[in-house]
mmCIF file of C-alpha atoms and ligand atoms in Angstrom:
data_model
loop_
_atom_site.group_PDB
_atom_site.id
_atom_site.type_symbol
_atom_site.label_atom_id
_atom_site.label_comp_id
_atom_site.label_asym_id
_atom_site.label_seq_id
_atom_site.Cartn_x
_atom_site.Cartn_y
_atom_site.Cartn_z
ATOM 1 C CA MET A 2 4.981 -14.266 12.482
ATOM 2 C CA HIS A 3 3.593 -14.901 8.967
ATOM 3 C CA THR A 4 5.674 -14.223 5.879
ATOM 4 C CA PRO A 5 5.295 -10.517 5.062
ATOM 5 C CA PRO A 6 3.015 -9.889 2.042
ATOM 6 C CA PHE A 7 5.786 -7.827 0.382
ATOM 7 C CA ASP A 8 9.575 -7.847 0.230
ATOM 8 C CA ILE A 9 10.370 -6.136 3.509
ATOM 9 C CA ALA A 10 14.148 -6.258 2.951
ATOM 10 C CA ALA A 11 13.725 -4.433 -0.361
ATOM 11 C CA VAL A 12 11.449 -1.876 1.294
ATOM 12 C CA ARG A 13 14.022 -1.235 4.007
ATOM 13 C CA ARG A 14 16.720 -0.672 1.394
ATOM 14 C CA ASP A 15 14.545 2.111 -0.064
ATOM 15 C CA PHE A 16 14.880 4.176 3.137
ATOM 16 C CA PRO A 17 18.342 5.781 3.388
ATOM 17 C CA ILE A 18 17.971 6.636 7.076
ATOM 18 C CA LEU A 19 17.478 2.990 8.012
ATOM 19 C CA GLN A 20 20.931 2.235 6.580
ATOM 20 C CA LEU A 21 22.717 4.885 8.656
ATOM 21 C CA PRO A 22 24.879 3.566 11.434
ATOM 22 C CA ILE A 23 24.154 6.266 14.056
ATOM 23 C CA GLU A 24 26.007 3.949 16.380
ATOM 24 C CA ARG A 25 24.171 1.037 14.914
ATOM 25 C CA PRO A 26 21.211 1.141 12.488
ATOM 26 C CA VAL A 27 18.260 2.746 14.207
ATOM 27 C CA ALA A 28 15.231 0.707 15.228
ATOM 28 C CA PHE A 29 12.819 3.468 14.284
ATOM 29 C CA LEU A 30 9.602 3.044 16.240
ATOM 30 C CA ASP A 31 8.288 6.603 16.079
ATOM 31 C CA SER A 32 6.432 6.725 12.768
ATOM 32 C CA ALA A 33 3.242 7.904 14.478
ATOM 33 C CA SER A 34 5.143 11.117 15.062
ATOM 34 C CA SER A 35 6.636 11.353 11.566
ATOM 35 C CA SER A 36 7.568 8.644 9.101
ATOM 36 C CA GLN A 37 10.867 8.066 7.326
ATOM 37 C CA LYS A 38 11.093 8.865 3.610
ATOM 38 C CA PRO A 39 12.049 6.516 0.788
ATOM 39 C CA GLU A 40 14.661 7.492 -1.777
ATOM 40 C CA ALA A 41 11.950 7.834 -4.469
ATOM 41 C CA VAL A 42 10.273 10.617 -2.492
ATOM 42 C CA ILE A 43 13.513 12.400 -1.587
ATOM 43 C CA ALA A 44 14.580 12.183 -5.242
ATOM 44 C CA ALA A 45 11.220 13.472 -6.500
ATOM 45 C CA GLN A 46 11.454 16.572 -4.341
ATOM 46 C CA ALA A 47 15.077 17.162 -5.359
ATOM 47 C CA ALA A 48 14.173 16.612 -9.029
ATOM 48 C CA TYR A 49 11.510 19.281 -8.793
ATOM 49 C CA TYR A 50 14.095 21.817 -7.564
ATOM 50 C CA ARG A 51 16.679 20.614 -10.100
ATOM 51 C CA THR A 52 14.504 20.474 -13.189
ATOM 52 C CA THR A 53 11.063 22.046 -12.747
ATOM 53 C CA ASN A 54 11.311 24.774 -10.109
ATOM 54 C CA ALA A 55 8.978 27.713 -10.792
ATOM 55 C CA ASN A 56 5.867 29.156 -9.207
ATOM 56 C CA VAL A 57 2.575 27.464 -10.103
ATOM 57 C CA HIS A 58 -0.611 28.832 -11.693
ATOM 58 C CA ARG A 59 1.168 32.041 -12.768
ATOM 59 C CA GLY A 60 3.774 31.839 -15.483
ATOM 60 C CA VAL A 61 2.955 31.169 -19.113
ATOM 61 C CA TYR A 62 6.484 29.890 -19.651
ATOM 62 C CA GLN A 63 7.340 26.226 -19.884
ATOM 63 C CA LEU A 64 8.894 25.687 -16.445
ATOM 64 C CA SER A 65 5.912 27.180 -14.680
ATOM 65 C CA GLU A 66 3.518 25.133 -16.758
ATOM 66 C CA GLN A 67 5.474 21.985 -15.964
ATOM 67 C CA ALA A 68 5.501 22.826 -12.232
ATOM 68 C CA THR A 69 1.746 23.479 -12.351
ATOM 69 C CA TYR A 70 1.177 20.209 -14.177
ATOM 70 C CA GLU A 71 3.181 18.236 -11.571
ATOM 71 C CA PHE A 72 1.506 20.032 -8.664
ATOM 72 C CA GLU A 73 -1.991 19.400 -9.995
ATOM 73 C CA ARG A 74 -1.105 15.822 -10.868
ATOM 74 C CA ALA A 75 -0.187 15.303 -7.204
ATOM 75 C CA ARG A 76 -3.608 16.642 -6.236
ATOM 76 C CA GLY A 77 -5.165 14.097 -8.564
ATOM 77 C CA ARG A 78 -3.169 11.277 -6.980
ATOM 78 C CA VAL A 79 -4.348 12.331 -3.522
ATOM 79 C CA ALA A 80 -7.948 12.366 -4.742
ATOM 80 C CA LEU A 81 -7.671 8.833 -6.142
ATOM 81 C CA PHE A 82 -5.891 7.593 -3.019
ATOM 82 C CA ILE A 83 -8.831 8.449 -0.768
ATOM 83 C CA HIS A 84 -11.569 7.921 -3.390
ATOM 84 C CA ALA A 85 -12.576 11.578 -3.601
ATOM 85 C CA HIS A 86 -15.028 12.360 -6.408
ATOM 86 C CA SER A 87 -12.720 14.976 -7.860
ATOM 87 C CA ALA A 88 -9.322 16.627 -7.392
ATOM 88 C CA ARG A 89 -11.258 19.858 -6.736
ATOM 89 C CA GLU A 90 -12.180 18.392 -3.346
ATOM 90 C CA ILE A 91 -8.499 18.269 -2.331
ATOM 91 C CA VAL A 92 -7.103 21.336 -0.565
ATOM 92 C CA PHE A 93 -3.376 21.355 0.141
ATOM 93 C CA THR A 94 -2.618 22.589 3.649
ATOM 94 C CA ARG A 95 0.551 22.545 5.731
ATOM 95 C CA ASN A 96 -0.613 19.573 7.810
ATOM 96 C CA THR A 97 -3.590 18.020 9.611
ATOM 97 C CA THR A 98 -3.602 20.846 12.127
ATOM 98 C CA GLU A 99 -4.052 23.500 9.455
ATOM 99 C CA ALA A 100 -6.732 21.452 7.684
ATOM 100 C CA ILE A 101 -8.784 21.234 10.885
ATOM 101 C CA ASN A 102 -8.275 24.927 11.634
ATOM 102 C CA LEU A 103 -9.465 25.707 8.104
ATOM 103 C CA VAL A 104 -12.761 23.899 8.688
ATOM 104 C CA ALA A 105 -13.157 25.393 12.156
ATOM 105 C CA HIS A 106 -12.678 28.944 10.857
ATOM 106 C CA SER A 107 -14.453 28.704 7.578
ATOM 107 C CA TRP A 108 -17.251 26.171 7.997
ATOM 108 C CA GLY A 109 -17.543 26.589 11.752
ATOM 109 C CA GLY A 110 -17.474 30.396 11.672
ATOM 110 C CA THR A 111 -20.321 30.399 9.165
ATOM 111 C CA ASN A 112 -22.490 27.560 10.390
ATOM 112 C CA LEU A 113 -22.213 27.474 14.170
ATOM 113 C CA SER A 114 -23.711 29.800 16.728
ATOM 114 C CA ALA A 115 -24.238 30.004 20.481
ATOM 115 C CA GLY A 116 -25.464 26.739 21.966
ATOM 116 C CA ASP A 117 -24.575 24.539 18.978
ATOM 117 C CA VAL A 118 -22.601 21.484 20.050
ATOM 118 C CA ILE A 119 -19.360 20.112 18.613
ATOM 119 C CA LEU A 120 -18.916 16.477 19.614
ATOM 120 C CA LEU A 121 -15.295 15.307 19.990
ATOM 121 C CA SER A 122 -13.889 12.307 21.816
ATOM 122 C CA GLN A 123 -11.732 11.914 24.875
ATOM 123 C CA MET A 124 -8.912 10.474 22.753
ATOM 124 C CA GLU A 125 -8.424 13.426 20.387
ATOM 125 C CA HIS A 126 -5.060 14.947 19.542
ATOM 126 C CA HIS A 127 -4.829 18.582 20.655
ATOM 127 C CA SER A 128 -5.100 19.609 17.007
ATOM 128 C CA ASN A 129 -8.647 18.234 16.973
ATOM 129 C CA ILE A 130 -9.533 19.984 20.242
ATOM 130 C CA VAL A 131 -7.955 23.423 20.374
ATOM 131 C CA PRO A 132 -9.293 24.715 17.005
ATOM 132 C CA TRP A 133 -12.810 23.867 18.223
ATOM 133 C CA GLN A 134 -12.193 25.578 21.558
ATOM 134 C CA LEU A 135 -11.113 28.718 19.706
ATOM 135 C CA LEU A 136 -14.247 28.471 17.558
ATOM 136 C CA ALA A 137 -16.399 27.948 20.647
ATOM 137 C CA GLN A 138 -14.900 31.078 22.229
ATOM 138 C CA ARG A 139 -15.784 33.078 19.111
ATOM 139 C CA THR A 140 -19.283 31.691 18.559
ATOM 140 C CA GLY A 141 -20.578 30.474 21.910
ATOM 141 C CA ALA A 142 -20.687 26.887 20.618
ATOM 142 C CA ILE A 143 -20.222 24.119 23.182
ATOM 143 C CA LEU A 144 -17.735 21.232 23.194
ATOM 144 C CA ARG A 145 -18.713 17.770 24.350
ATOM 145 C CA ALA A 146 -16.611 14.596 24.323
ATOM 146 C CA ILE A 147 -17.441 10.904 23.846
ATOM 147 C CA PRO A 148 -15.833 9.139 26.833
ATOM 148 C CA ILE A 149 -13.587 6.059 26.575
ATOM 149 C CA ASP A 150 -13.657 2.792 28.498
ATOM 150 C CA SER A 151 -10.747 1.189 30.330
ATOM 151 C CA SER A 152 -9.645 -0.667 27.178
ATOM 152 C CA GLY A 153 -9.405 2.595 25.255
ATOM 153 C CA ARG A 154 -12.537 2.261 23.100
ATOM 154 C CA LEU A 155 -15.188 4.910 22.677
ATOM 155 C CA ILE A 156 -18.235 4.349 24.906
ATOM 156 C CA LEU A 157 -21.080 4.645 22.433
ATOM 157 C CA ASP A 158 -23.998 3.386 24.587
ATOM 158 C CA ASP A 159 -25.198 6.955 25.186
ATOM 159 C CA LEU A 160 -24.367 8.260 21.735
ATOM 160 C CA ASP A 161 -27.947 9.329 21.005
ATOM 161 C CA THR A 162 -27.936 11.505 24.118
ATOM 162 C CA LEU A 163 -24.463 12.841 23.353
ATOM 163 C CA LEU A 164 -25.641 13.801 19.855
ATOM 164 C CA LYS A 165 -28.380 16.144 21.122
ATOM 165 C CA GLY A 166 -27.825 19.630 19.688
ATOM 166 C CA VAL A 167 -24.731 18.493 17.775
ATOM 167 C CA LYS A 168 -23.884 20.267 14.507
ATOM 168 C CA LEU A 169 -20.467 18.699 13.990
ATOM 169 C CA VAL A 170 -18.798 15.471 15.079
ATOM 170 C CA ALA A 171 -14.990 15.737 14.945
ATOM 171 C CA VAL A 172 -13.223 12.470 15.726
ATOM 172 C CA THR A 173 -9.990 10.704 15.049
ATOM 173 C CA HIS A 174 -10.084 7.600 12.880
ATOM 174 C CA GLN A 175 -7.137 6.100 14.733
ATOM 175 C CA SER A 176 -5.853 7.189 18.122
ATOM 176 C CA ASN A 177 -2.212 8.267 18.120
ATOM 177 C CA VAL A 178 -1.776 6.867 21.644
ATOM 178 C CA LEU A 179 -4.094 3.899 22.103
ATOM 179 C CA GLY A 180 -4.000 2.685 18.518
ATOM 180 C CA THR A 181 -7.790 2.364 18.712
ATOM 181 C CA ILE A 182 -9.449 2.382 15.283
ATOM 182 C CA ASN A 183 -12.803 4.075 15.709
ATOM 183 C CA PRO A 184 -16.065 3.028 13.956
ATOM 184 C CA VAL A 185 -16.116 6.082 11.716
ATOM 185 C CA HIS A 186 -18.776 4.775 9.346
ATOM 186 C CA TYR A 187 -21.156 4.188 12.251
ATOM 187 C CA LEU A 188 -20.394 7.612 13.747
ATOM 188 C CA ALA A 189 -20.995 9.214 10.346
ATOM 189 C CA SER A 190 -24.411 7.604 9.979
ATOM 190 C CA LYS A 191 -25.385 8.611 13.524
ATOM 191 C CA ALA A 192 -24.161 12.173 12.958
ATOM 192 C CA HIS A 193 -26.080 12.487 9.704
ATOM 193 C CA ALA A 194 -29.234 11.095 11.312
ATOM 194 C CA VAL A 195 -29.336 14.178 13.560
ATOM 195 C CA GLY A 196 -28.419 16.556 10.743
ATOM 196 C CA ALA A 197 -24.792 16.977 11.843
ATOM 197 C CA LEU A 198 -21.657 16.763 9.721
ATOM 198 C CA ILE A 199 -18.604 14.691 10.545
ATOM 199 C CA LEU A 200 -14.943 15.653 10.252
ATOM 200 C CA VAL A 201 -12.421 12.843 10.575
ATOM 201 C CA ASP A 202 -8.848 13.324 11.727
ATOM 202 C CA GLY A 203 -7.051 10.850 9.468
ATOM 203 C CA ALA A 204 -3.500 11.756 10.528
ATOM 204 C CA GLN A 205 -2.895 8.231 11.876
ATOM 205 C CA SER A 206 -5.224 6.217 9.665
ATOM 206 C CA VAL A 207 -4.589 7.401 6.100
ATOM 207 C CA PRO A 208 -0.893 6.368 6.188
ATOM 208 C CA HIS A 209 -1.705 2.847 7.400
ATOM 209 C CA MET A 210 -4.904 1.536 5.808
ATOM 210 C CA PRO A 211 -6.947 1.873 2.617
ATOM 211 C CA THR A 212 -9.115 5.004 2.872
ATOM 212 C CA ASP A 213 -12.374 5.470 1.001
ATOM 213 C CA VAL A 214 -14.174 8.656 1.972
ATOM 214 C CA GLN A 215 -17.303 7.531 0.095
ATOM 215 C CA ALA A 216 -17.494 4.199 1.911
ATOM 216 C CA LEU A 217 -16.835 5.916 5.248
ATOM 217 C CA GLY A 218 -19.680 8.333 4.501
ATOM 218 C CA ILE A 219 -17.862 11.308 6.024
ATOM 219 C CA ASP A 220 -17.854 15.026 5.167
ATOM 220 C CA PHE A 221 -14.306 16.223 5.872
ATOM 221 C CA LEU A 222 -10.994 14.381 6.212
ATOM 222 C CA ALA A 223 -7.714 15.893 7.389
ATOM 223 C CA PHE A 224 -4.273 14.265 7.150
ATOM 224 C CA SER A 225 -0.538 15.019 6.972
ATOM 225 C CA GLY A 226 1.968 14.078 4.288
ATOM 226 C CA HIS A 227 4.879 13.687 6.675
ATOM 227 C CA LYS A 228 3.299 10.695 8.427
ATOM 228 C CA MET A 229 2.902 8.850 5.100
ATOM 229 C CA LEU A 230 6.426 8.964 3.634
ATOM 230 C CA ALA A 231 6.149 12.514 2.238
ATOM 231 C CA PRO A 232 8.048 15.616 3.374
ATOM 232 C CA THR A 233 6.900 17.919 6.154
ATOM 233 C CA GLY A 234 4.993 21.033 5.081
ATOM 234 C CA VAL A 235 2.206 19.406 3.084
ATOM 235 C CA GLY A 236 -1.120 18.134 4.360
ATOM 236 C CA VAL A 237 -4.578 17.640 2.980
ATOM 237 C CA LEU A 238 -8.104 18.718 3.658
ATOM 238 C CA TRP A 239 -10.685 16.717 1.739
ATOM 239 C CA GLY A 240 -14.244 17.978 1.861
ATOM 240 C CA ARG A 241 -17.419 17.242 -0.068
ATOM 241 C CA LYS A 242 -17.495 19.652 -2.994
ATOM 242 C CA ALA A 243 -20.847 21.224 -2.112
ATOM 243 C CA LEU A 244 -19.600 21.956 1.406
ATOM 244 C CA LEU A 245 -16.307 23.446 0.224
ATOM 245 C CA ASP A 246 -18.134 25.512 -2.417
ATOM 246 C CA ALA A 247 -20.280 27.104 0.263
ATOM 247 C CA MET A 248 -17.372 27.936 2.599
ATOM 248 C CA PRO A 249 -15.746 31.387 2.776
ATOM 249 C CA PRO A 250 -11.938 31.780 2.556
ATOM 250 C CA PHE A 251 -9.749 30.877 5.519
ATOM 251 C CA MET A 252 -6.823 33.173 4.657
ATOM 252 C CA GLY A 253 -6.624 36.026 2.181
ATOM 253 C CA GLY A 254 -3.900 36.799 -0.324
ATOM 254 C CA GLY A 255 -2.677 35.985 -3.786
ATOM 255 C CA SER A 256 -3.988 32.982 -5.738
ATOM 256 C CA MET A 257 -7.304 32.746 -3.875
ATOM 257 C CA ILE A 258 -9.122 35.600 -5.645
ATOM 258 C CA LYS A 259 -11.020 36.243 -8.850
ATOM 259 C CA THR A 260 -11.023 40.056 -8.668
ATOM 260 C CA VAL A 261 -9.621 42.579 -6.206
ATOM 261 C CA THR A 262 -10.289 46.271 -5.739
ATOM 262 C CA ILE A 263 -9.076 48.280 -2.770
ATOM 263 C CA GLU A 264 -12.519 47.910 -1.201
ATOM 264 C CA VAL A 265 -13.576 44.377 -2.005
ATOM 265 C CA SER A 266 -12.592 41.060 -3.581
ATOM 266 C CA THR A 267 -14.318 38.107 -5.143
ATOM 267 C CA TYR A 268 -12.884 34.701 -4.512
ATOM 268 C CA ALA A 269 -11.592 31.867 -6.633
ATOM 269 C CA ASP A 270 -13.384 28.550 -6.871
ATOM 270 C CA VAL A 271 -12.269 25.702 -4.603
ATOM 271 C CA PRO A 272 -9.662 24.478 -3.978
ATOM 272 C CA ALA A 273 -7.760 27.687 -4.923
ATOM 273 C CA ARG A 274 -10.005 29.702 -2.582
ATOM 274 C CA PHE A 275 -8.319 27.934 0.349
ATOM 275 C CA GLU A 276 -4.749 28.046 -0.948
ATOM 276 C CA ALA A 277 -3.694 31.667 -0.429
ATOM 277 C CA GLY A 278 -0.121 32.504 -1.390
ATOM 278 C CA THR A 279 2.557 30.351 -2.962
ATOM 279 C CA PRO A 280 1.905 26.745 -1.961
ATOM 280 C CA MET A 281 4.344 23.985 -0.931
ATOM 281 C CA ILE A 282 4.995 22.931 -4.512
ATOM 282 C CA GLY A 283 7.922 20.520 -4.167
ATOM 283 C CA GLU A 284 6.404 18.961 -1.051
ATOM 284 C CA ALA A 285 3.044 18.368 -2.717
ATOM 285 C CA ILE A 286 4.726 16.805 -5.740
ATOM 286 C CA ALA A 287 6.718 14.580 -3.387
ATOM 287 C CA LEU A 288 3.464 13.612 -1.624
ATOM 288 C CA GLY A 289 2.208 12.391 -4.993
ATOM 289 C CA HIS A 290 5.303 10.193 -5.229
ATOM 290 C CA ALA A 291 4.832 8.948 -1.658
ATOM 291 C CA ILE A 292 1.336 7.849 -2.669
ATOM 292 C CA ASP A 293 2.783 6.072 -5.715
ATOM 293 C CA TYR A 294 5.209 4.288 -3.412
ATOM 294 C CA LEU A 295 2.454 3.208 -1.006
ATOM 295 C CA ASN A 296 0.233 2.124 -3.895
ATOM 296 C CA GLY A 297 3.144 0.194 -5.375
ATOM 297 C CA ILE A 298 3.108 -2.014 -2.293
ATOM 298 C CA GLY A 299 -0.637 -1.799 -1.714
ATOM 299 C CA MET A 300 -2.401 -0.278 1.284
ATOM 300 C CA ALA A 301 -4.226 -3.542 2.059
ATOM 301 C CA LYS A 302 -0.897 -5.380 2.202
ATOM 302 C CA ILE A 303 0.609 -2.669 4.383
ATOM 303 C CA ALA A 304 -2.363 -2.892 6.762
ATOM 304 C CA ALA A 305 -2.124 -6.700 6.866
ATOM 305 C CA TYR A 306 1.605 -6.599 7.557
ATOM 306 C CA GLU A 307 1.172 -4.003 10.283
ATOM 307 C CA GLU A 308 -1.504 -6.127 11.927
ATOM 308 C CA THR A 309 0.948 -9.023 12.268
ATOM 309 C CA LEU A 310 3.617 -6.622 13.559
ATOM 310 C CA GLY A 311 1.082 -5.265 16.050
ATOM 311 C CA HIS A 312 0.382 -8.789 17.317
ATOM 312 C CA TYR A 313 4.080 -9.397 17.772
ATOM 313 C CA LEU A 314 4.588 -6.037 19.488
ATOM 314 C CA LEU A 315 1.824 -6.612 22.035
ATOM 315 C CA ASP A 316 2.803 -10.245 22.626
ATOM 316 C CA GLN A 317 6.417 -9.304 23.267
ATOM 317 C CA LEU A 318 5.563 -6.370 25.543
ATOM 318 C CA ALA A 319 3.307 -8.686 27.558
ATOM 319 C CA GLU A 320 6.430 -10.755 28.327
ATOM 320 C CA VAL A 321 8.183 -7.872 30.122
ATOM 321 C CA ALA A 322 7.173 -7.709 33.783
ATOM 322 C CA GLY A 323 6.097 -4.272 34.958
ATOM 323 C CA VAL A 324 5.121 -2.987 31.510
ATOM 324 C CA THR A 325 1.531 -1.739 31.188
ATOM 325 C CA VAL A 326 0.215 -1.238 27.659
ATOM 326 C CA TYR A 327 -2.806 1.000 27.023
ATOM 327 C CA GLY A 328 -5.481 0.482 24.371
ATOM 328 C CA PRO A 329 -7.555 -2.411 23.008
ATOM 329 C CA PRO A 330 -6.211 -5.853 22.045
ATOM 330 C CA ILE A 331 -4.680 -6.172 18.594
ATOM 331 C CA GLY A 332 -7.140 -6.810 15.778
ATOM 332 C CA PRO A 333 -9.255 -4.808 13.366
ATOM 333 C CA GLU A 334 -9.821 -2.213 16.096
ATOM 334 C CA ARG A 335 -6.160 -1.719 16.977
ATOM 335 C CA ALA A 336 -3.176 -0.334 15.084
ATOM 336 C CA ALA A 337 0.449 -1.476 15.343
ATOM 337 C CA MET A 338 1.470 0.868 18.107
ATOM 338 C CA ALA A 339 1.766 0.620 21.847
ATOM 339 C CA SER A 340 1.826 3.360 24.445
ATOM 340 C CA PHE A 341 3.077 1.957 27.707
ATOM 341 C CA THR A 342 4.488 2.669 31.124
ATOM 342 C CA VAL A 343 7.193 0.764 32.988
ATOM 343 C CA ASP A 344 6.618 0.411 36.729
ATOM 344 C CA CYS A 345 10.142 1.438 37.785
ATOM 345 C CA ALA A 346 10.956 4.317 35.419
ATOM 346 C CA HIS A 347 9.531 7.546 34.030
ATOM 347 C CA PRO A 348 8.637 7.350 30.298
ATOM 348 C CA HIS A 349 11.337 9.934 29.476
ATOM 349 C CA ASP A 350 13.960 7.786 31.212
ATOM 350 C CA VAL A 351 12.620 4.746 29.352
ATOM 351 C CA ALA A 352 12.958 6.580 26.027
ATOM 352 C CA GLN A 353 16.476 7.723 26.921
ATOM 353 C CA VAL A 354 17.683 4.232 27.786
ATOM 354 C CA LEU A 355 16.092 2.895 24.605
ATOM 355 C CA ASP A 356 17.849 5.617 22.631
ATOM 356 C CA SER A 357 21.173 4.476 24.079
ATOM 357 C CA GLU A 358 20.328 1.087 22.541
ATOM 358 C CA GLY A 359 19.505 2.641 19.155
ATOM 359 C CA VAL A 360 15.742 2.316 19.600
ATOM 360 C CA ALA A 361 13.730 5.461 18.780
ATOM 361 C CA VAL A 362 10.426 5.846 20.641
ATOM 362 C CA ARG A 363 8.553 8.914 21.790
ATOM 363 C CA ALA A 364 7.742 9.794 25.399
ATOM 364 C CA GLY A 365 5.331 12.348 26.811
ATOM 365 C CA HIS A 366 1.631 13.100 26.520
ATOM 366 C CA HIS A 367 1.734 12.879 22.697
ATOM 367 C CA CYS A 368 -0.482 15.990 22.420
ATOM 368 C CA THR A 369 -3.334 14.166 24.164
ATOM 369 C CA GLN A 370 -3.539 15.631 27.657
ATOM 370 C CA PRO A 371 -7.296 14.956 28.049
ATOM 371 C CA LEU A 372 -6.718 11.297 27.130
ATOM 372 C CA HIS A 373 -3.862 10.945 29.610
ATOM 373 C CA ALA A 374 -6.055 12.607 32.247
ATOM 374 C CA ALA A 375 -8.753 9.992 31.542
ATOM 375 C CA LEU A 376 -6.152 7.222 31.864
ATOM 376 C CA ASP A 377 -4.934 8.940 35.043
ATOM 377 C CA ILE A 378 -1.296 8.956 33.972
ATOM 378 C CA PRO A 379 0.868 11.972 33.127
ATOM 379 C CA SER A 380 2.700 10.402 30.215
ATOM 380 C CA THR A 381 3.602 7.237 28.339
ATOM 381 C CA ALA A 382 6.337 5.912 26.090
ATOM 382 C CA ARG A 383 5.093 5.015 22.622
ATOM 383 C CA ALA A 384 6.413 2.547 20.069
ATOM 384 C CA SER A 385 4.742 2.832 16.675
ATOM 385 C CA CYS A 386 5.350 0.728 13.562
ATOM 386 C CA TYR A 387 5.189 1.304 9.837
ATOM 387 C CA LEU A 388 5.756 -0.763 6.713
ATOM 388 C CA TYR A 389 9.554 -0.727 7.100
ATOM 389 C CA ASN A 390 9.638 -2.134 10.649
ATOM 390 C CA THR A 391 10.460 -5.741 11.423
ATOM 391 C CA THR A 392 10.152 -8.085 14.372
ATOM 392 C CA HIS A 393 13.868 -7.443 14.892
ATOM 393 C CA ASP A 394 13.080 -3.772 15.709
ATOM 394 C CA ILE A 395 10.550 -4.992 18.271
ATOM 395 C CA ASP A 396 13.066 -7.472 19.722
ATOM 396 C CA ARG A 397 15.485 -4.586 20.174
ATOM 397 C CA LEU A 398 12.737 -2.594 21.918
ATOM 398 C CA VAL A 399 12.071 -5.462 24.309
ATOM 399 C CA ASP A 400 15.800 -5.980 24.987
ATOM 400 C CA GLY A 401 16.030 -2.256 25.733
ATOM 401 C CA LEU A 402 13.119 -2.497 28.155
ATOM 402 C CA ARG A 403 14.876 -5.353 29.951
ATOM 403 C CA LYS A 404 17.852 -3.013 30.336
ATOM 404 C CA VAL A 405 15.514 -0.352 31.774
ATOM 405 C CA LYS A 406 14.321 -2.915 34.298
ATOM 406 C CA THR A 407 17.890 -3.748 35.313
ATOM 407 C CA LEU A 408 18.938 -0.105 35.584
ATOM 408 C CA PHE A 409 15.917 1.237 37.498
ATOM 409 C CA ALA A 410 14.572 -1.736 39.479
HETATM 410 N N1 PLP B 26 -4.067 14.148 14.765
HETATM 411 C C1 PLP B 26 -3.438 13.054 15.156
HETATM 412 C C2 PLP B 26 -4.229 11.848 15.531
HETATM 413 C C3 PLP B 26 -2.043 13.030 15.198
HETATM 414 O O1 PLP B 26 -1.420 11.935 15.599
HETATM 415 C C4 PLP B 26 -1.339 14.187 14.824
HETATM 416 C C5 PLP B 26 0.131 14.230 14.909
HETATM 417 O O2 PLP B 26 0.750 13.506 15.639
HETATM 418 C C6 PLP B 26 -2.050 15.298 14.410
HETATM 419 C C7 PLP B 26 -3.419 15.249 14.390
HETATM 420 C C8 PLP B 26 -1.372 16.557 14.003
HETATM 421 O O3 PLP B 26 -0.616 16.360 12.873
HETATM 422 P P1 PLP B 26 0.285 17.538 12.303
HETATM 423 O O4 PLP B 26 1.220 17.894 13.425
HETATM 424 O O5 PLP B 26 0.981 16.937 11.154
HETATM 425 O O6 PLP B 26 -0.626 18.660 11.972
#
């Protein structure tokens, strides 16, 4: 393993939970589910409640103005982080799921009708499937999915045929099970060539690699703060300004209006139009600090480090007899995660034995039942890495798997 491009020991010291002896310090390999939080982010959220707490966009008093300033500054940091043209293109949501539902309701409800096709992929998370199913039930639109090959890559040979009648392509940038990194730029150009838009589920990609929505050429991007060092309860929808401007509200209430009478309302400009009610102020501010933390290390360095960890992870898993890993080989098309089965034990038993060794992995279908159906397996165990993981965590995983083999063989 190469020398890490940043001081990994210092990074680990920034994360209080990694210092806790639960029985021994945890080897946390479940960041694809939700990441750990550094002290700087925890402190930023606490500082908001200690020093700045007030509702935003309402009060004329100092505390409220300070809270509004911090909240809007966080929006600006998000915009810069993904190379949005303006902070007005950033809508704060609860999470990726809500961001996708927002587009499905608002854009989809206005622009799709019976027979229009929404093109997904076989590897989507349920949150990039179910909102489109609900939309299809309301509008008569049709869902279609790009299939995957045995190595867990999208099969794009028949893309032109699959794109017939498509109004929206909705795909994940990075699979939360296979680790596959999809060719989003290519998919965007193909979608646009047939007059369709493209929404990208960035829940797994934005935390782990540099993201440039202009270079990707996409129309909407959804992601979650909690997978990128920020608290739960804050997520992001980015959309091209002209598209957001033309979209009707998703939810109604305070903060999203210009005028209200008992009969009718006019709506605020974006992004306020999509942020009804009091938002997640402290969480959004903390997301801004999480972005500062990631930028302080550098997303390119994080991606490079994770690639070497991914190599190590796959190499070590290949050494354990009876372990089958799903997804493509490590490289530019593969993230540092591995979903796997062990021939002698159910994934839940695997995860339980690993837990007894202080190794945290997730087991189940990972909200991807159609993908598991395509792989013809009910569930997998998944180890996923982030910037604070080391080869030692992976060694502990592999030692734990050897114990599984001894216990269940
Ligand atoms: N999309 C992908 C690829 C994910 O991995 C996840 C969460 O695991 C989601 C969407 C949903 O994220 P959230 O639960 O934060 O809305």
